[in-house]
Tab-separated table of C-alpha atoms and ligand atoms in Angstrom:
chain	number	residue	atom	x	y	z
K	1	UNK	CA	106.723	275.308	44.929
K	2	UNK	CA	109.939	276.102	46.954
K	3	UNK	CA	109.728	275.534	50.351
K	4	UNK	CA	106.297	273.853	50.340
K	5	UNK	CA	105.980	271.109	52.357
K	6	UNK	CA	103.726	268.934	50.820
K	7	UNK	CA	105.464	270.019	47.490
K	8	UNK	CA	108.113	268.156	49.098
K	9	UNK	CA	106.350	265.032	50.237
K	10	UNK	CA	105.071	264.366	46.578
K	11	UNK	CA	108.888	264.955	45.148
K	12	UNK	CA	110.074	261.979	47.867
K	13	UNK	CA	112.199	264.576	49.419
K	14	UNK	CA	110.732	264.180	52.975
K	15	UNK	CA	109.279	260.891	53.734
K	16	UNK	CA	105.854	259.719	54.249
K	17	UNK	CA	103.398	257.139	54.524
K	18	UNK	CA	101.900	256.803	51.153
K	19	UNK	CA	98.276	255.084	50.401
K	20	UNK	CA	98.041	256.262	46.902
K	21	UNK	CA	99.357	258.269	43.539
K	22	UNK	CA	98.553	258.424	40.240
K	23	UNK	CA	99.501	261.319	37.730
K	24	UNK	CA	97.238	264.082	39.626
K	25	UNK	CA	97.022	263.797	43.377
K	26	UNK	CA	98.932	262.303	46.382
K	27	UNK	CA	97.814	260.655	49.313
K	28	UNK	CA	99.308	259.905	53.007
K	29	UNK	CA	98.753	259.398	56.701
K	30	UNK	CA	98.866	262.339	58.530
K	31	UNK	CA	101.893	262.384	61.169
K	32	UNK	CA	99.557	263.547	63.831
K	33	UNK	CA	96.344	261.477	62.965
K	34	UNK	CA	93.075	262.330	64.888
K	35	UNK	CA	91.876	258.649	64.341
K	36	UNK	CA	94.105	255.429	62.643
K	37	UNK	CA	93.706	255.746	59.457
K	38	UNK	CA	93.602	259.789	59.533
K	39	UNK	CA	94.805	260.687	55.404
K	40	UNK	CA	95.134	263.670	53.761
K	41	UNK	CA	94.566	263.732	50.069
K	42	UNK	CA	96.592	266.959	48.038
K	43	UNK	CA	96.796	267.906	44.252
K	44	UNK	CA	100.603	267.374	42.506
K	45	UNK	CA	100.250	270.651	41.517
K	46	UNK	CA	100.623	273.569	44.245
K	47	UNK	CA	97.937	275.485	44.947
K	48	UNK	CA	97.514	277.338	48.588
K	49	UNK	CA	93.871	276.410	49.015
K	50	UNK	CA	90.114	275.896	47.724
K	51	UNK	CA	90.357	279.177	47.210
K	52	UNK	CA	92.597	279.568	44.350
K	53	UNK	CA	92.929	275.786	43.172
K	54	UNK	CA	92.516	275.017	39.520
K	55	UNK	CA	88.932	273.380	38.557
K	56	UNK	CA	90.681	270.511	36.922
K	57	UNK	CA	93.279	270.012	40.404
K	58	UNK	CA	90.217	270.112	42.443
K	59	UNK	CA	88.100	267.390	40.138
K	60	UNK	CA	91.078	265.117	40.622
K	61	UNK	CA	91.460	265.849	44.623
K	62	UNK	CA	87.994	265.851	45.580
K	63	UNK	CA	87.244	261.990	43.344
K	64	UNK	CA	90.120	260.779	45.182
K	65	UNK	CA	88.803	261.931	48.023
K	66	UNK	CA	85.853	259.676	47.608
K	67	UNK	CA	87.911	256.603	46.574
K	68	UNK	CA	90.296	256.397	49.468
K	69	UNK	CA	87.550	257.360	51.699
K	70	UNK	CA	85.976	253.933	50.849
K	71	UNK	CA	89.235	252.169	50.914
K	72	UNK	CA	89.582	253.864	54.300
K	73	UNK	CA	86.091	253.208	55.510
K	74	UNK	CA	86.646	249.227	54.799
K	75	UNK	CA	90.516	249.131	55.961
K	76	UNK	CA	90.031	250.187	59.269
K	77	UNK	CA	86.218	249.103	59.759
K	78	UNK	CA	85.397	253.137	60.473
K	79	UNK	CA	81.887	254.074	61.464
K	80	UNK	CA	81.650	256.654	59.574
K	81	UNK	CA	83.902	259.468	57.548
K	82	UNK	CA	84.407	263.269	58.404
K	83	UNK	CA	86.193	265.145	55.182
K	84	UNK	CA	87.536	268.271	56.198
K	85	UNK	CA	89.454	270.689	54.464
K	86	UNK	CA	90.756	274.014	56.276
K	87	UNK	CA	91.208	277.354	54.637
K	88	UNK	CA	93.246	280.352	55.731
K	89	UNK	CA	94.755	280.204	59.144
K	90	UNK	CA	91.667	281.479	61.001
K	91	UNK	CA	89.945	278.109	59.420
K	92	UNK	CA	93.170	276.363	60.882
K	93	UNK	CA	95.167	275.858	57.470
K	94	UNK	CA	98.753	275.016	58.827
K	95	UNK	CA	99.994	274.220	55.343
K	96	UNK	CA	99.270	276.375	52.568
K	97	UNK	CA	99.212	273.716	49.761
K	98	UNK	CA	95.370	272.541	49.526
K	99	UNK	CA	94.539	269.157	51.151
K	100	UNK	CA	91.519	267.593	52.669
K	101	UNK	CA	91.392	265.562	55.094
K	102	UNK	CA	89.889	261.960	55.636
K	103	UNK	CA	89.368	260.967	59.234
K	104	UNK	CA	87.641	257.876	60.224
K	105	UNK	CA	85.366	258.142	62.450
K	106	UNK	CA	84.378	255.496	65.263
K	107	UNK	CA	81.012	255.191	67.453
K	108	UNK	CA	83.489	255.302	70.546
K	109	UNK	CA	85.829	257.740	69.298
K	110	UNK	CA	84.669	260.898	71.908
K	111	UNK	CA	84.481	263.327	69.074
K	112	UNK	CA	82.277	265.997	68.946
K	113	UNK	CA	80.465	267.924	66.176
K	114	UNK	CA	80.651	271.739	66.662
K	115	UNK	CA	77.244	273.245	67.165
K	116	UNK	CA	75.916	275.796	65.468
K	117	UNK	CA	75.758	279.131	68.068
K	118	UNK	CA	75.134	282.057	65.538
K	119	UNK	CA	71.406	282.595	65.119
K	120	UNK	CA	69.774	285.114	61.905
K	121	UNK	CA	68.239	288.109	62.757
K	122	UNK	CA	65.048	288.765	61.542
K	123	UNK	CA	65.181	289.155	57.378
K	124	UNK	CA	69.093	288.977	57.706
K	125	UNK	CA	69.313	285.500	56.372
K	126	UNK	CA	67.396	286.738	52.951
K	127	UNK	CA	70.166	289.430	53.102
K	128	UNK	CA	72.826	287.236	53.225
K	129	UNK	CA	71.924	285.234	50.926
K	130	UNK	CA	71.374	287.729	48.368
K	131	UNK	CA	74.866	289.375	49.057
K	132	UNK	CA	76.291	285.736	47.985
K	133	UNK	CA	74.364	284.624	45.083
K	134	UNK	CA	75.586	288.302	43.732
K	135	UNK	CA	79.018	287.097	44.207
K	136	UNK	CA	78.754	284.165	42.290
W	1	5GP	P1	95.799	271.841	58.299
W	1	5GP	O1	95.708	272.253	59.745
W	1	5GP	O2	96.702	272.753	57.499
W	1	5GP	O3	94.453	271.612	57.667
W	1	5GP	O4	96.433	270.397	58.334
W	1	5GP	C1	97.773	270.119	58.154
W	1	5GP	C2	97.962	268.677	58.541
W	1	5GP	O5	99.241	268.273	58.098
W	1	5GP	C3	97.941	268.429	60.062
W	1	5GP	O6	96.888	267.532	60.393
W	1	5GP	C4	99.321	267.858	60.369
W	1	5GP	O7	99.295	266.828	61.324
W	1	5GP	C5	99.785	267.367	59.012
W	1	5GP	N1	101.230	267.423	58.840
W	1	5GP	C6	102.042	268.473	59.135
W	1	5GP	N2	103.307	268.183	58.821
W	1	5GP	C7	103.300	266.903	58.337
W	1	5GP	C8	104.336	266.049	57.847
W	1	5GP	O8	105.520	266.375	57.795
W	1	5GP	N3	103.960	264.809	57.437
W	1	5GP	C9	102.659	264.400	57.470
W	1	5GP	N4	102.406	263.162	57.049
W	1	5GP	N5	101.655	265.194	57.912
W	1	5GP	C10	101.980	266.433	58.349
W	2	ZN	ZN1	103.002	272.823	47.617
């Protein structure tokens, strides 16, 4: 896709920092990493996001995914591995061409995991639910 960014890191046309290709999906530090070893993992083909990605892109992103995450996991002797993958820019998707991310994580790192501060009403869970399975 014209003027995709990522669409232009897997053509070679801006550099990066590669840590893997094969025929389906690219992978590469990120230029502003949250830990060493911070890599985002996208599809060859374009597609904005999870929500409109091809079944067959996102088999190949998301088994990639869990192969450089090892690789990652032993390279850099990480505690631990967040995978994150933003969608839409109120989710914080900066680039619309789908990637996930794999950040290593470290007992001393200082991260934080978000806590949970919405809370059901009573029988609105059930509700919610129901709306969703009738979506599916
Ligand atoms: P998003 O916020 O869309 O989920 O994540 C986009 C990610 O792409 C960010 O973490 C950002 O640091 C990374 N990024 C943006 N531009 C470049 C670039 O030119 N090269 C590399 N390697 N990463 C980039
Ligand atoms: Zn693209």
């Amino acid at each position: 896709m014209k003027n995709c960014l990522f669409c232009k890191i897997i053509k070679g046309e801006i550099p990066s920092t590669k840590v893997y290709e094969d025929e389906n999906i690219f992978a590469f530090l990120d230029i502003n990493p949250n830990n060493i070893g911070h890599t985002l993992v996208i599809p060859k083909k374009h597609s904005r996001n999870i929500l409109d990605i091809e079944e067959r892109d996102l088999k190949n992103v998301i088994m990639g995914v869990q192969k450089i995450s090892q690789a990652i996991k032993k390279a850099v002797s990480a505690d631990g591995i967040n995978v994150m993958n933003n969608n839409e820019p109120v989710a914080g998707q900066v680039i619309f061409h789908t990637h996930f991310h794999i950040i290593p994580r470290f007992e001393s790192d200082g991260y934080k995991h978000w806590k949970g501060k919405t809370k059901y009403a009573e029988g609105e869970a059930e509700q919610v639910a129901e709306k969703i399975r009738k979506e599916i």
